[in-house]
PDB file of C-alpha atoms and ligand atoms in Angstrom:
ATOM      1  CA  MET A1128      -6.797   4.523  15.889  1.00 59.00           C
ATOM      2  CA  GLU A1129     -10.263   4.420  14.118  1.00 77.00           C
ATOM      3  CA  ILE A1130     -10.023   3.387  10.368  1.00 89.00           C
ATOM      4  CA  ARG A1131     -11.483   5.639   8.015  1.00 93.00           C
ATOM      5  CA  VAL A1132     -13.048   3.918   5.021  1.00 96.00           C
ATOM      6  CA  LEU A1133     -14.246   5.487   1.688  1.00 97.00           C
ATOM      7  CA  VAL A1134     -16.680   3.049  -0.038  1.00 98.00           C
ATOM      8  CA  ILE A1135     -17.302   3.686  -3.825  1.00 97.00           C
ATOM      9  CA  GLU A1136     -20.206   1.715  -4.899  1.00 97.00           C
ATOM     10  CA  ASP A1137     -23.125   2.722  -6.950  1.00 96.00           C
ATOM     11  CA  GLU A1138     -25.428  -0.019  -5.877  1.00 95.00           C
ATOM     12  CA  GLN A1139     -27.044   1.602  -2.784  1.00 96.00           C
ATOM     13  CA  LYS A1140     -28.067  -1.691  -1.241  1.00 95.00           C
ATOM     14  CA  MET A1141     -24.560  -2.952  -1.317  1.00 96.00           C
ATOM     15  CA  ALA A1142     -23.129   0.209  -0.217  1.00 97.00           C
ATOM     16  CA  ASP A1143     -25.484   0.245   2.926  1.00 97.00           C
ATOM     17  CA  LEU A1144     -24.557  -3.080   3.869  1.00 95.00           C
ATOM     18  CA  ILE A1145     -21.107  -2.601   3.761  1.00 97.00           C
ATOM     19  CA  LYS A1146     -21.173   0.971   5.589  1.00 97.00           C
ATOM     20  CA  ARG A1147     -23.427  -0.508   8.347  1.00 96.00           C
ATOM     21  CA  GLY A1148     -21.225  -3.718   8.771  1.00 95.00           C
ATOM     22  CA  LEU A1149     -17.848  -1.596   8.933  1.00 96.00           C
ATOM     23  CA  GLU A1150     -19.500   0.885  11.282  1.00 95.00           C
ATOM     24  CA  GLU A1151     -20.403  -1.934  13.566  1.00 94.00           C
ATOM     25  CA  GLU A1152     -16.771  -2.654  13.749  1.00 92.00           C
ATOM     26  CA  GLY A1153     -15.880   0.735  14.990  1.00 91.00           C
ATOM     27  CA  MET A1154     -14.847   2.059  11.529  1.00 94.00           C
ATOM     28  CA  SER A1155     -15.936   5.267  10.224  1.00 94.00           C
ATOM     29  CA  VAL A1156     -17.576   5.062   6.612  1.00 96.00           C
ATOM     30  CA  ASP A1157     -18.260   7.546   3.870  1.00 96.00           C
ATOM     31  CA  VAL A1158     -19.929   6.406   0.660  1.00 97.00           C
ATOM     32  CA  ALA A1159     -19.667   7.757  -2.800  1.00 96.00           C
ATOM     33  CA  GLY A1160     -22.216   6.622  -5.264  1.00 95.00           C
ATOM     34  CA  ASP A1161     -20.297   7.294  -8.648  1.00 94.00           C
ATOM     35  CA  GLY A1162     -16.718   7.212  -9.848  1.00 94.00           C
ATOM     36  CA  GLU A1163     -16.463  10.940 -10.011  1.00 94.00           C
ATOM     37  CA  SER A1164     -17.417  11.791  -6.434  1.00 94.00           C
ATOM     38  CA  GLY A1165     -15.371   8.812  -5.155  1.00 95.00           C
ATOM     39  CA  LEU A1166     -12.278  10.056  -6.945  1.00 95.00           C
ATOM     40  CA  GLU A1167     -12.717  13.579  -5.389  1.00 94.00           C
ATOM     41  CA  ALA A1168     -13.278  12.176  -1.944  1.00 94.00           C
ATOM     42  CA  GLY A1169     -10.327   9.611  -2.450  1.00 94.00           C
ATOM     43  CA  LYS A1170      -8.083  12.512  -3.422  1.00 92.00           C
ATOM     44  CA  SER A1171      -8.787  14.287  -0.263  1.00 87.00           C
ATOM     45  CA  ASN A1172      -6.532  11.914   1.400  1.00 70.00           C
ATOM     46  CA  GLU A1173      -8.366  11.434   4.615  1.00 81.00           C
ATOM     47  CA  TYR A1174      -9.011   7.689   4.408  1.00 91.00           C
ATOM     48  CA  GLU A1175      -6.980   4.603   5.611  1.00 89.00           C
ATOM     49  CA  MET A1176      -8.835   2.464   3.097  1.00 94.00           C
ATOM     50  CA  ILE A1177     -10.784   2.527  -0.119  1.00 96.00           C
ATOM     51  CA  VAL A1178     -13.165  -0.040  -1.137  1.00 97.00           C
ATOM     52  CA  LEU A1179     -13.876   0.427  -4.875  1.00 97.00           C
ATOM     53  CA  ASP A1180     -16.442  -1.386  -7.027  1.00 95.00           C
ATOM     54  CA  LEU A1181     -15.310  -2.005 -10.370  1.00 92.00           C
ATOM     55  CA  GLY A1182     -18.325  -1.802 -12.261  1.00 91.00           C
ATOM     56  CA  LEU A1183     -19.613   2.078 -11.795  1.00 92.00           C
ATOM     57  CA  PRO A1184     -21.540   4.095 -14.155  1.00 88.00           C
ATOM     58  CA  GLY A1185     -19.450   6.667 -16.266  1.00 83.00           C
ATOM     59  CA  ARG A1186     -15.923   6.041 -15.112  1.00 89.00           C
ATOM     60  CA  ASN A1187     -15.283   2.479 -13.883  1.00 91.00           C
ATOM     61  CA  GLY A1188     -13.346   1.524 -11.011  1.00 93.00           C
ATOM     62  CA  VAL A1189     -10.031   0.523 -13.018  1.00 92.00           C
ATOM     63  CA  GLU A1190      -9.908   4.347 -14.017  1.00 94.00           C
ATOM     64  CA  ILE A1191     -10.704   5.642 -10.858  1.00 95.00           C
ATOM     65  CA  ALA A1192      -7.898   3.305  -9.185  1.00 94.00           C
ATOM     66  CA  ARG A1193      -5.459   4.505 -11.915  1.00 93.00           C
ATOM     67  CA  GLU A1194      -6.151   8.298 -11.213  1.00 93.00           C
ATOM     68  CA  LEU A1195      -5.914   7.913  -7.616  1.00 92.00           C
ATOM     69  CA  ARG A1196      -2.361   6.328  -7.847  1.00 87.00           C
ATOM     70  CA  ALA A1197      -1.553   9.068 -10.478  1.00 87.00           C
ATOM     71  CA  ALA A1198      -2.456  11.654  -8.033  1.00 85.00           C
ATOM     72  CA  SER A1199      -0.124  10.090  -5.653  1.00 79.00           C
ATOM     73  CA  ILE A1200      -2.745   8.960  -3.368  1.00 84.00           C
ATOM     74  CA  ARG A1201      -1.360   5.669  -1.550  1.00 81.00           C
ATOM     75  CA  THR A1202      -4.521   4.689   0.405  1.00 88.00           C
ATOM     76  CA  PRO A1203      -4.770   0.989   0.027  1.00 90.00           C
ATOM     77  CA  ILE A1204      -7.558   0.022  -2.387  1.00 94.00           C
ATOM     78  CA  LEU A1205      -9.631  -3.194  -2.119  1.00 95.00           C
ATOM     79  CA  ILE A1206     -11.626  -3.687  -5.364  1.00 93.00           C
ATOM     80  CA  LEU A1207     -14.953  -5.501  -5.510  1.00 94.00           C
ATOM     81  CA  THR A1208     -15.745  -7.203  -8.765  1.00 89.00           C
ATOM     82  CA  ALA A1209     -18.811  -8.924  -9.772  1.00 85.00           C
ATOM     83  CA  ASN A1210     -16.928 -10.644 -12.802  1.00 76.00           C
ATOM     84  CA  ASP A1211     -14.958 -13.520 -11.540  1.00 70.00           C
ATOM     85  CA  SER A1212     -12.619 -13.708 -14.680  1.00 76.00           C
ATOM     86  CA  THR A1213      -8.867 -13.579 -14.138  1.00 78.00           C
ATOM     87  CA  GLU A1214      -8.699 -10.513 -16.809  1.00 78.00           C
ATOM     88  CA  MET A1215     -10.658  -8.189 -14.554  1.00 76.00           C
ATOM     89  CA  LYS A1216      -8.815  -9.264 -11.652  1.00 76.00           C
ATOM     90  CA  VAL A1217      -5.625  -8.404 -13.243  1.00 79.00           C
ATOM     91  CA  ARG A1218      -6.783  -5.244 -14.781  1.00 81.00           C
ATOM     92  CA  GLY A1219      -7.797  -4.326 -11.332  1.00 79.00           C
ATOM     93  CA  LEU A1220      -4.531  -4.988  -9.558  1.00 80.00           C
ATOM     94  CA  ASP A1221      -2.705  -3.430 -12.622  1.00 81.00           C
ATOM     95  CA  SER A1222      -4.319  -0.111 -11.971  1.00 85.00           C
ATOM     96  CA  GLY A1223      -2.918   0.075  -8.581  1.00 84.00           C
ATOM     97  CA  ALA A1224      -5.247  -1.579  -6.414  1.00 89.00           C
ATOM     98  CA  ASP A1225      -3.966  -3.740  -3.527  1.00 87.00           C
ATOM     99  CA  ASP A1226      -6.387  -6.605  -3.383  1.00 88.00           C
ATOM    100  CA  TYR A1227      -9.679  -7.805  -4.832  1.00 88.00           C
ATOM    101  CA  LEU A1228     -12.892  -9.683  -3.574  1.00 91.00           C
ATOM    102  CA  THR A1229     -15.401 -11.113  -5.985  1.00 90.00           C
ATOM    103  CA  LYS A1230     -19.187 -10.419  -5.449  1.00 91.00           C
ATOM    104  CA  PRO A1231     -20.833 -12.069  -3.966  1.00 91.00           C
ATOM    105  CA  PHE A1232     -18.815 -12.306  -0.739  1.00 92.00           C
ATOM    106  CA  ALA A1233     -19.363 -13.055   2.745  1.00 93.00           C
ATOM    107  CA  PHE A1234     -18.985  -9.939   4.762  1.00 94.00           C
ATOM    108  CA  ALA A1235     -16.379 -11.711   7.369  1.00 92.00           C
ATOM    109  CA  GLU A1236     -14.269 -12.034   4.179  1.00 93.00           C
ATOM    110  CA  LEU A1237     -14.614  -8.352   3.548  1.00 95.00           C
ATOM    111  CA  LEU A1238     -13.590  -7.546   6.795  1.00 93.00           C
ATOM    112  CA  ALA A1239     -10.505  -9.852   7.120  1.00 91.00           C
ATOM    113  CA  ARG A1240      -9.357  -8.201   3.932  1.00 91.00           C
ATOM    114  CA  ILE A1241      -9.743  -4.895   5.109  1.00 93.00           C
ATOM    115  CA  ARG A1242      -7.875  -5.637   8.395  1.00 89.00           C
ATOM    116  CA  ALA A1243      -5.055  -7.378   6.843  1.00 85.00           C
ATOM    117  CA  LEU A1244      -4.556  -4.433   4.300  1.00 86.00           C
ATOM    118  CA  HIS A1245      -4.642  -1.862   6.925  1.00 85.00           C
ATOM    119  CA  ARG A1246      -2.050  -3.900   8.966  1.00 79.00           C
ATOM    120  CA  ARG A1247       0.284  -4.239   5.989  1.00 75.00           C
ATOM    121  CA  THR A1248       0.083  -0.430   5.189  1.00 69.00           C
ATOM    122  CA  THR A1249       0.237   0.943   8.730  1.00 66.00           C
ATOM    123  CA  THR A1250       3.216  -1.147   9.654  1.00 59.00           C
ATOM    124  CA  ASP A1251       4.893  -0.246   6.556  1.00 54.00           C
ATOM    125  CA  ASP A1252       4.306   3.490   6.817  1.00 54.00           C
ATOM    126  CA  VAL A1253       4.495   4.500  10.541  1.00 61.00           C
ATOM    127  CA  THR A1254       7.005   7.069   9.830  1.00 75.00           C
ATOM    128  CA  ARG A1255       4.551   9.839   9.317  1.00 79.00           C
ATOM    129  CA  LEU A1256       1.258  10.806  10.636  1.00 86.00           C
ATOM    130  CA  GLN A1257      -1.144  13.150   8.686  1.00 86.00           C
ATOM    131  CA  ILE A1258      -4.443  14.575   9.551  1.00 87.00           C
ATOM    132  CA  GLY A1259      -6.112  17.229   7.477  1.00 85.00           C
ATOM    133  CA  ASP A1260      -3.232  19.637   6.468  1.00 89.00           C
ATOM    134  CA  LEU A1261      -1.234  18.678   9.381  1.00 93.00           C
ATOM    135  CA  THR A1262       1.823  16.212   9.219  1.00 91.00           C
ATOM    136  CA  LEU A1263       4.063  14.994  11.732  1.00 91.00           C
ATOM    137  CA  ASN A1264       7.219  12.824  10.803  1.00 85.00           C
ATOM    138  CA  LEU A1265       8.363  10.561  13.546  1.00 80.00           C
ATOM    139  CA  ILE A1266      11.921  10.072  12.136  1.00 73.00           C
ATOM    140  CA  ASN A1267      12.963  13.660  11.516  1.00 76.00           C
ATOM    141  CA  ARG A1268      10.471  15.166  13.838  1.00 84.00           C
ATOM    142  CA  ARG A1269       9.560  17.718  11.397  1.00 87.00           C
ATOM    143  CA  VAL A1270       6.041  19.070  11.698  1.00 93.00           C
ATOM    144  CA  THR A1271       4.258  21.152   9.046  1.00 93.00           C
ATOM    145  CA  ARG A1272       0.759  22.812   8.692  1.00 94.00           C
ATOM    146  CA  ALA A1273      -0.678  23.760   5.313  1.00 90.00           C
ATOM    147  CA  GLY A1274       2.891  23.312   4.208  1.00 89.00           C
ATOM    148  CA  VAL A1275       4.375  25.594   6.736  1.00 92.00           C
ATOM    149  CA  GLU A1276       7.002  24.283   8.960  1.00 92.00           C
ATOM    150  CA  VAL A1277       6.210  24.389  12.767  1.00 94.00           C
ATOM    151  CA  GLN A1278       8.946  24.465  15.315  1.00 93.00           C
ATOM    152  CA  LEU A1279       8.033  22.470  18.436  1.00 92.00           C
ATOM    153  CA  THR A1280       9.927  21.517  21.607  1.00 90.00           C
ATOM    154  CA  GLY A1281      10.453  18.122  22.638  1.00 87.00           C
ATOM    155  CA  LYS A1282       7.166  18.124  24.910  1.00 89.00           C
ATOM    156  CA  GLU A1283       5.094  19.980  22.472  1.00 93.00           C
ATOM    157  CA  PHE A1284       5.988  17.371  19.757  1.00 93.00           C
ATOM    158  CA  GLU A1285       5.124  14.491  22.000  1.00 91.00           C
ATOM    159  CA  LEU A1286       1.892  15.985  22.953  1.00 94.00           C
ATOM    160  CA  LEU A1287       0.864  16.679  19.223  1.00 96.00           C
ATOM    161  CA  LYS A1288       1.842  13.022  18.326  1.00 93.00           C
ATOM    162  CA  CYS A1289      -0.395  11.769  21.213  1.00 92.00           C
ATOM    163  CA  PHE A1290      -3.199  13.759  19.954  1.00 95.00           C
ATOM    164  CA  MET A1291      -2.584  12.574  16.417  1.00 92.00           C
ATOM    165  CA  LEU A1292      -2.483   8.858  17.275  1.00 87.00           C
ATOM    166  CA  HIS A1293      -5.948   9.366  18.924  1.00 87.00           C
ATOM    167  CA  PRO A1294      -7.798  11.701  16.714  1.00 87.00           C
ATOM    168  CA  ASP A1295     -11.551  12.452  17.660  1.00 88.00           C
ATOM    169  CA  GLU A1296     -10.959  10.915  21.192  1.00 89.00           C
ATOM    170  CA  VAL A1297     -11.399  12.965  24.371  1.00 93.00           C
ATOM    171  CA  LEU A1298      -8.135  12.833  26.186  1.00 94.00           C
ATOM    172  CA  SER A1299      -8.285  13.770  29.986  1.00 92.00           C
ATOM    173  CA  ARG A1300      -5.383  15.514  31.612  1.00 90.00           C
ATOM    174  CA  GLU A1301      -4.666  12.277  33.319  1.00 88.00           C
ATOM    175  CA  ILE A1302      -4.289  10.413  30.133  1.00 89.00           C
ATOM    176  CA  LEU A1303      -2.008  13.145  28.683  1.00 91.00           C
ATOM    177  CA  SER A1304       0.077  13.228  31.952  1.00 88.00           C
ATOM    178  CA  GLU A1305       0.645   9.457  31.670  1.00 86.00           C
ATOM    179  CA  LYS A1306       1.259   9.291  28.042  1.00 85.00           C
ATOM    180  CA  VAL A1307       3.373  12.481  27.482  1.00 88.00           C
ATOM    181  CA  TRP A1308       4.947  13.163  30.905  1.00 83.00           C
ATOM    182  CA  GLU A1309       4.843   9.815  32.530  1.00 77.00           C
ATOM    183  CA  GLY A1310       4.354  11.519  35.880  1.00 70.00           C
ATOM    184  CA  SER A1311       1.981  12.201  38.490  1.00 69.00           C
ATOM    185  CA  PHE A1312      -1.257  13.832  37.586  1.00 69.00           C
ATOM    186  CA  ASP A1313      -1.767  16.123  40.516  1.00 72.00           C
ATOM    187  CA  ARG A1314       1.640  17.833  40.016  1.00 71.00           C
ATOM    188  CA  LEU A1315       1.164  18.222  36.251  1.00 73.00           C
ATOM    189  CA  THR A1316      -2.230  19.394  35.730  1.00 74.00           C
ATOM    190  CA  ASN A1317      -1.507  23.094  35.170  1.00 83.00           C
ATOM    191  CA  VAL A1318       1.697  22.217  33.082  1.00 87.00           C
ATOM    192  CA  ILE A1319      -0.642  20.484  30.577  1.00 90.00           C
ATOM    193  CA  ASP A1320      -2.807  23.391  30.060  1.00 91.00           C
ATOM    194  CA  VAL A1321       0.251  25.543  29.695  1.00 91.00           C
ATOM    195  CA  TYR A1322       1.521  23.256  27.046  1.00 93.00           C
ATOM    196  CA  ILE A1323      -1.753  22.954  25.184  1.00 95.00           C
ATOM    197  CA  ASN A1324      -1.741  26.591  24.925  1.00 95.00           C
ATOM    198  CA  TYR A1325       1.835  26.568  23.472  1.00 95.00           C
ATOM    199  CA  LEU A1326       0.817  23.931  20.884  1.00 97.00           C
ATOM    200  CA  ARG A1327      -2.321  25.817  20.074  1.00 97.00           C
ATOM    201  CA  ASN A1328      -0.205  28.975  19.595  1.00 96.00           C
ATOM    202  CA  LYS A1329       2.006  27.219  17.097  1.00 96.00           C
ATOM    203  CA  ILE A1330      -0.387  24.754  15.060  1.00 96.00           C
ATOM    204  CA  ASP A1331      -3.678  26.372  15.534  1.00 95.00           C
ATOM    205  CA  ARG A1332      -3.569  30.281  15.913  1.00 93.00           C
ATOM    206  CA  ASN A1333      -2.932  31.179  12.426  1.00 91.00           C
ATOM    207  CA  PHE A1334      -4.867  28.355  10.764  1.00 92.00           C
ATOM    208  CA  GLU A1335      -8.230  27.116   9.881  1.00 90.00           C
ATOM    209  CA  PRO A1336     -10.114  25.201  11.161  1.00 91.00           C
ATOM    210  CA  ARG A1337      -8.815  24.952  14.892  1.00 93.00           C
ATOM    211  CA  LEU A1338      -7.880  21.258  15.484  1.00 95.00           C
ATOM    212  CA  ILE A1339      -7.507  21.212  19.459  1.00 96.00           C
ATOM    213  CA  ASP A1340     -10.820  21.751  21.264  1.00 94.00           C
ATOM    214  CA  THR A1341     -11.341  21.991  25.059  1.00 95.00           C
ATOM    215  CA  VAL A1342     -13.872  19.617  26.233  1.00 94.00           C
ATOM    216  CA  ARG A1343     -15.273  21.230  29.462  1.00 93.00           C
ATOM    217  CA  GLY A1344     -14.703  18.966  32.459  1.00 91.00           C
ATOM    218  CA  ARG A1345     -13.203  16.229  30.584  1.00 93.00           C
ATOM    219  CA  GLY A1346     -10.164  17.124  28.776  1.00 94.00           C
ATOM    220  CA  TYR A1347      -8.982  18.022  25.142  1.00 96.00           C
ATOM    221  CA  LEU A1348     -10.003  16.674  21.799  1.00 94.00           C
ATOM    222  CA  PHE A1349      -8.074  16.736  18.438  1.00 94.00           C
ATOM    223  CA  ARG A1350     -10.613  17.229  15.843  1.00 91.00           C
ATOM    224  CA  THR A1351     -10.464  15.572  12.384  1.00 86.00           C
ATOM    225  CA  PRO A1352     -11.262  18.431   9.998  1.00 79.00           C
ATOM    226  CA  LEU A1353     -13.909  17.386   7.223  1.00 67.00           C
ATOM    227  CA  SER A1354     -12.820  18.329   3.834  1.00 50.00           C
ATOM    228  CA  PRO A1355     -15.262  19.920   1.559  1.00 50.00           C
ATOM    229  CA  SER A1356     -15.456  16.799  -0.591  1.00 47.00           C
ATOM    230  CA  ARG A1357     -15.912  14.500   2.415  1.00 46.00           C
ATOM    231  CA  GLN A1358     -18.694  16.709   3.533  1.00 49.00           C
ATOM    232  CA  VAL A1359     -20.347  16.101   0.052  1.00 51.00           C
ATOM    233  CA  ALA A1360     -19.867  12.356   0.240  1.00 50.00           C
ATOM    234  CA  GLU A1361     -21.606  12.328   3.825  1.00 49.00           C
ATOM    235  CA  SER A1362     -24.536  14.470   2.581  1.00 53.00           C
ATOM    236  CA  LYS A1363     -24.909  12.121  -0.438  1.00 52.00           C
ATOM    237  CA  ALA A1364     -24.849   9.127   1.741  1.00 49.00           C
ATOM    238  CA  SER A1365     -27.542  10.473   4.173  1.00 45.00           C
TER     239      SER A1365
HETATM  240 CA1   CA B 356     -21.539  -1.609  -9.557  1.00 82.99          CA
END
């Protein structure tokens, strides 16, 4: 799965460097240039990782981390600090951050920390998938959209799970038949389309935005919706 990273960093050069480097590793990166917009974007809960500079104008990184945790945001936070003092590191970790890195750092080190944190949190927390306002619980098989419980049959559930594990990827009917039906594609092609319709009726018809797109001639794509705050962060970054 693609790792979505939010970088909260006021130094444009540093932010650009991190963004470019992580994108080269296949991650998707949004940048917030100050604490306030970083906090808003972080609260949207659309990230697997937050890289947070401690020295920010206005509200500093310690306050931002504390507020995110107070808002029940459990996204792992890696803090960056220009200050090598033990006190700063302790304050950062006390605020709810998971790890820290002292500036200047080698990019490889940043990457290694992000990968390790991501591994740790994804293996701890594989019970629930969430994309936008849609959640799927792998243990009790409960599915909700915008807080409303959605009743799915076994195959519909497996199909949705497959989409949520591969967001923003075009999944061909061949791939879906392998992953969900474990069967021969020729026999299943119409069955897949019928099930996509069932699923759309349940998770998309009465909600905005639509999550399942048809990609003509190629298959289907489960689209990650952009939250308003993420759009703001993206337009600021561009
Ligand atoms: Ca700074």
